[in-house]
CSV table of C-alpha atoms in Angstrom, one decimal:
chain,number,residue,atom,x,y,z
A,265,UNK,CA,-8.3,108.5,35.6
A,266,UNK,CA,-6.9,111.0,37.7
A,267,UNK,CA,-3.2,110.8,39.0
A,268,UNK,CA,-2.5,109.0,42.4
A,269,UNK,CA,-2.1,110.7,45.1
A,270,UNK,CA,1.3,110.0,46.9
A,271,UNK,CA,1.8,110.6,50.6
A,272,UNK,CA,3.7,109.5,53.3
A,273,UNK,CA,3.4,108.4,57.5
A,274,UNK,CA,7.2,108.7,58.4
A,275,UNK,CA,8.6,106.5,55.7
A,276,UNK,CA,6.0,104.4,55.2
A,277,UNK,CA,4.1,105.5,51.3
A,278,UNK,CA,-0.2,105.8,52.0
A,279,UNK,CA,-1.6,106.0,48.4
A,280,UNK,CA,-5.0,107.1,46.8
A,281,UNK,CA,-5.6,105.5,43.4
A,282,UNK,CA,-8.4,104.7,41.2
A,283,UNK,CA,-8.9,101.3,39.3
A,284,UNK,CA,-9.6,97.7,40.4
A,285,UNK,CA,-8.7,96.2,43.0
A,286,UNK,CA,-8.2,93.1,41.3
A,287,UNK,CA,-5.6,93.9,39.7
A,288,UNK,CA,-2.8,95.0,42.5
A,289,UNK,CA,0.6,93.9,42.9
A,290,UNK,CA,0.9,93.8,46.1
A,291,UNK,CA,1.1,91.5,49.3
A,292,UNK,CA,-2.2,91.7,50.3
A,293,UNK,CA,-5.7,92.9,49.2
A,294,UNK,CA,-8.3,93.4,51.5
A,295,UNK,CA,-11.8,92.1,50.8
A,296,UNK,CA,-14.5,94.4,51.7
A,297,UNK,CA,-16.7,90.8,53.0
A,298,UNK,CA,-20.1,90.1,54.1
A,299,UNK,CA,-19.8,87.9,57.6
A,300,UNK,CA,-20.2,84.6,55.7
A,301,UNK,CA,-16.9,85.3,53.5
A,302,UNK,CA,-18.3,83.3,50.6
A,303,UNK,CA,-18.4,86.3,48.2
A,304,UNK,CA,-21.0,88.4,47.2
A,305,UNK,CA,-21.5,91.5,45.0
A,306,UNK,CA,-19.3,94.5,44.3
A,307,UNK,CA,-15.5,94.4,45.5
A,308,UNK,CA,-16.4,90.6,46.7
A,309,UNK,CA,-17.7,89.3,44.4
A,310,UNK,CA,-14.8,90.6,41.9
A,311,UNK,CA,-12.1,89.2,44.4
A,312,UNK,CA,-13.4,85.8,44.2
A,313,UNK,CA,-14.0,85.6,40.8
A,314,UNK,CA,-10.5,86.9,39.8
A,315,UNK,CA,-8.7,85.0,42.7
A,316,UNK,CA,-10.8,81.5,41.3
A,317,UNK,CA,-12.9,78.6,43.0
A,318,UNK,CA,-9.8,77.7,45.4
A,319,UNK,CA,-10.7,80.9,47.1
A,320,UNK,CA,-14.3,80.2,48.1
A,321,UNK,CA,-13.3,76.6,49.0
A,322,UNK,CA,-10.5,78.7,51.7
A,323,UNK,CA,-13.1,80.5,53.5
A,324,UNK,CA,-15.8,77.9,53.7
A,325,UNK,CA,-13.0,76.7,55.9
A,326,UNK,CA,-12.6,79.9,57.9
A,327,UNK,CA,-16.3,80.2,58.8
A,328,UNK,CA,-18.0,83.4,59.6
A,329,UNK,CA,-16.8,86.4,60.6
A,330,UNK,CA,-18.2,89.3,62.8
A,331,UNK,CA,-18.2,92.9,61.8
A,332,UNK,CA,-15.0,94.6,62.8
A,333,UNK,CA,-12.7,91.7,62.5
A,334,UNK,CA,-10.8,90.3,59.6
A,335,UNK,CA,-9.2,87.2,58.1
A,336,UNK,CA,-6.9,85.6,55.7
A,337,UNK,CA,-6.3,83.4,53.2
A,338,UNK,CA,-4.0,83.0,50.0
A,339,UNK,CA,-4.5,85.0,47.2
A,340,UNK,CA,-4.7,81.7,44.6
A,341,UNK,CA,-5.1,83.5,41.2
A,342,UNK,CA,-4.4,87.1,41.8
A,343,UNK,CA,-1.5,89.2,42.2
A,344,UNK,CA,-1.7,89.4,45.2
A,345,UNK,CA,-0.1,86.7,47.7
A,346,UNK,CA,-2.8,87.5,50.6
A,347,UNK,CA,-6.3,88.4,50.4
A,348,UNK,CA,-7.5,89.6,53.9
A,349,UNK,CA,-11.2,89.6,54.1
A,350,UNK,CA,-12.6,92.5,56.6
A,351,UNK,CA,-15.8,92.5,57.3
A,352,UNK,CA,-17.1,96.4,58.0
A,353,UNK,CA,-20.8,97.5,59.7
A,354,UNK,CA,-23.7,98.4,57.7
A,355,UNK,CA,-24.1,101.7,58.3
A,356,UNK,CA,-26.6,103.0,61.0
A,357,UNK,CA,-26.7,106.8,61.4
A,358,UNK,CA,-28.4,106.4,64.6
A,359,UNK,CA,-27.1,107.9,68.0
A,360,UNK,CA,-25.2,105.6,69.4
A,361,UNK,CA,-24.2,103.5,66.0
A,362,UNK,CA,-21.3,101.5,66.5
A,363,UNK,CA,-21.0,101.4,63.0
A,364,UNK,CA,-17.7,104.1,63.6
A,365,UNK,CA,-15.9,101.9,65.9
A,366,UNK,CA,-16.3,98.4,63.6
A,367,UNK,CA,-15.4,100.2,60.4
A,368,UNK,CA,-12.2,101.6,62.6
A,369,UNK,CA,-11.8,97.9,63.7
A,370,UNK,CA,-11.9,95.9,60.2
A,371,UNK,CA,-9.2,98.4,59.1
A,372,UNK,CA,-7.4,98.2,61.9
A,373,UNK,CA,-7.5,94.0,62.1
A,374,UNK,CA,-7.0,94.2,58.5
A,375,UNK,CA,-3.8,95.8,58.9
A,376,UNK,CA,-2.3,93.9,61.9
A,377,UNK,CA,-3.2,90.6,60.2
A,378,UNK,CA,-1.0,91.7,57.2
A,379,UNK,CA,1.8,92.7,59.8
A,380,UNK,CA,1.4,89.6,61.4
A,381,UNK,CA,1.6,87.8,58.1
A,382,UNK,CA,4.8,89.4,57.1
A,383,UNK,CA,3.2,91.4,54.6
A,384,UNK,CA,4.7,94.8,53.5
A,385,UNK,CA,2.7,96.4,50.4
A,386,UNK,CA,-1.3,96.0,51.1
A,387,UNK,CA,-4.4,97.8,49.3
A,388,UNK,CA,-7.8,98.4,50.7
A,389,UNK,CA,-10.8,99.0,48.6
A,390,UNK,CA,-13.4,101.6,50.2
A,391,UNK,CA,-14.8,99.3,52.8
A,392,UNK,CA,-19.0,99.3,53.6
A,393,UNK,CA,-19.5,102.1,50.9
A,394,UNK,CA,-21.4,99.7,48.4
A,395,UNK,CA,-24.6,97.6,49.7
A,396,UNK,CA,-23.6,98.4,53.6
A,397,UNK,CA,-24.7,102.2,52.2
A,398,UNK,CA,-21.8,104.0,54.5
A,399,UNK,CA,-21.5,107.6,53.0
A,400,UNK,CA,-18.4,107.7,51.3
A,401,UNK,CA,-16.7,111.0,52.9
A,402,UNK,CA,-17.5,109.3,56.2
A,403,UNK,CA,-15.9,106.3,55.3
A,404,UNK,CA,-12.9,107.5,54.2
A,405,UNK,CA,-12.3,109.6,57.6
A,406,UNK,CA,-12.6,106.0,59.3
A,407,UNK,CA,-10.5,104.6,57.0
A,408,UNK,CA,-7.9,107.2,56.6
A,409,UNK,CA,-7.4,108.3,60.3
A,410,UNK,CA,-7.2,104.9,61.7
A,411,UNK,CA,-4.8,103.6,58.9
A,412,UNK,CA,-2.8,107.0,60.1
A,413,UNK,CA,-3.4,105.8,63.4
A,414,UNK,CA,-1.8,102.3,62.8
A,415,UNK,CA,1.1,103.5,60.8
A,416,UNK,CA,1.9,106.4,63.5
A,417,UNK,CA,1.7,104.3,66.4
A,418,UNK,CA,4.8,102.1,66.1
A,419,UNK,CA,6.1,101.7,62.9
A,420,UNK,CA,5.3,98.5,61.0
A,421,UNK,CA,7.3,96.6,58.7
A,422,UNK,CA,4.7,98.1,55.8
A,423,UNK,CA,6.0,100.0,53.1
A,424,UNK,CA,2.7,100.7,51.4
A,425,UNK,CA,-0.9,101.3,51.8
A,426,UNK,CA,-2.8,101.8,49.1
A,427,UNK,CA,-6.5,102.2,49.0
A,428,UNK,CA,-8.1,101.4,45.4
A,429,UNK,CA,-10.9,103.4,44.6
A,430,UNK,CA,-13.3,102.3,41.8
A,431,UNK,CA,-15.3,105.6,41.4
A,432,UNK,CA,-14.3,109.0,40.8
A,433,UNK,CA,-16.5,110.0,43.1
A,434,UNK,CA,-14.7,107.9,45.8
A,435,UNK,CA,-11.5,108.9,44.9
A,436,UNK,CA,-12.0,112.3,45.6
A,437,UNK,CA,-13.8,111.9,48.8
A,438,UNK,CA,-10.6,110.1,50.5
A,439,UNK,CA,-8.5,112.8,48.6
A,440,UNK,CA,-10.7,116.0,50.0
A,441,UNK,CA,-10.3,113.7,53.6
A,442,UNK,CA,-6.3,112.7,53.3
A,443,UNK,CA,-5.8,116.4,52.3
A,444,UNK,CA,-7.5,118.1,55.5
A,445,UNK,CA,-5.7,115.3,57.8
A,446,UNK,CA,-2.1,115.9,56.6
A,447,UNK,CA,-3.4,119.9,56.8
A,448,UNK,CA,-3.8,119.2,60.8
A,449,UNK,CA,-1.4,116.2,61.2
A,450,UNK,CA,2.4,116.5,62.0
A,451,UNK,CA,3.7,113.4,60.5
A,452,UNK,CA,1.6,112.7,57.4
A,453,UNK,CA,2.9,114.4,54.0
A,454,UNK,CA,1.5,114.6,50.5
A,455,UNK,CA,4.4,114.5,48.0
């Protein structure tokens, strides 16, 4: 596994690391969900099995949720006292995709939800890149840029954001993409 990658937004810490997801102590994880939120493969389907039954029976609750948005419920079994299901695009490469602007959004909801929910540590997984087939490079620019974005605008009470990578491959996308954004960003630093 390779070393994390430490870097900071003001004084707020934004983190590469590779492992599970499942595993994170931290306020919230975020769900990388399918509109139904009643689990499914990959990243979803891990979170509910680690978080336990209690979890599906939360979001059966919720209902559905569109692409772009997010929601939460408690984290049951995991470390984790939140998990904050965001529900990113399948990925279109056509002219005109909105696929961009809904991956920007579920990070972006994902985020204020935990804000709103007094959270101050939270970890993303790489959201869309499994089933929903978005490239992983262009993913990671969503991600990265509009988490920058949301950390640069007015500083929330986070302390952490940490995206969990399961593949090396993913890993070092959002690293080759976190590198050239603190290369031509004032603000964001790599320790």
């Amino acid at each position: 596994m390779p070393e994390p990658i430490i870097a900071h937004v003001g004084d707020i810490q934004l983190e590469l690391t590779q492992g599970d997801i499942t595993e994170q102590a931290v306020d919230a994880i975020v769900n990388a969900a399918n509109s139904s939120l009643t689990g499914g493969g990959g990243v979803d389907g891990a979170i509910h099995r680690a978080a336990g039954p209690q979890l599906l029976e939360a979001t059966k609750k919720i209902g559905m949720c569109a692409a772009g948005d997010a929601k939460i419920t408690p984290g049951f079994q995991l470390k984790a006292k939140y998990v904050i299901h965001a529900v990113g695009p399948i990925y279109d490469a056509r002219p005109g995709s909105k696929s961009p602007e809904q991956l920007a959004s579920a990070h972006q909801r994902s985020l204020q939800l935990a804000v709103e929910n007094g959270c101050k540590t939270v970890a993303f997984p790489a959201i869309s890149t499994g089933v929903y087939r978005y490239p992983v490079d262009k993913a990671a620019e969503v991600a990265l840029k509009t988490t920058h974005q949301f950390l640069s605008a007015e500083p929330p009470a986070l302390t952490l954001v940490r995206f969990v990578l399961f593949s090396a491959g993913a890993f070092s996308a959002f690293e080759t993409v976190l590198r050239q954004l603190a290369a031509n960003t004032d603000n964001l630093t790599i320790a």
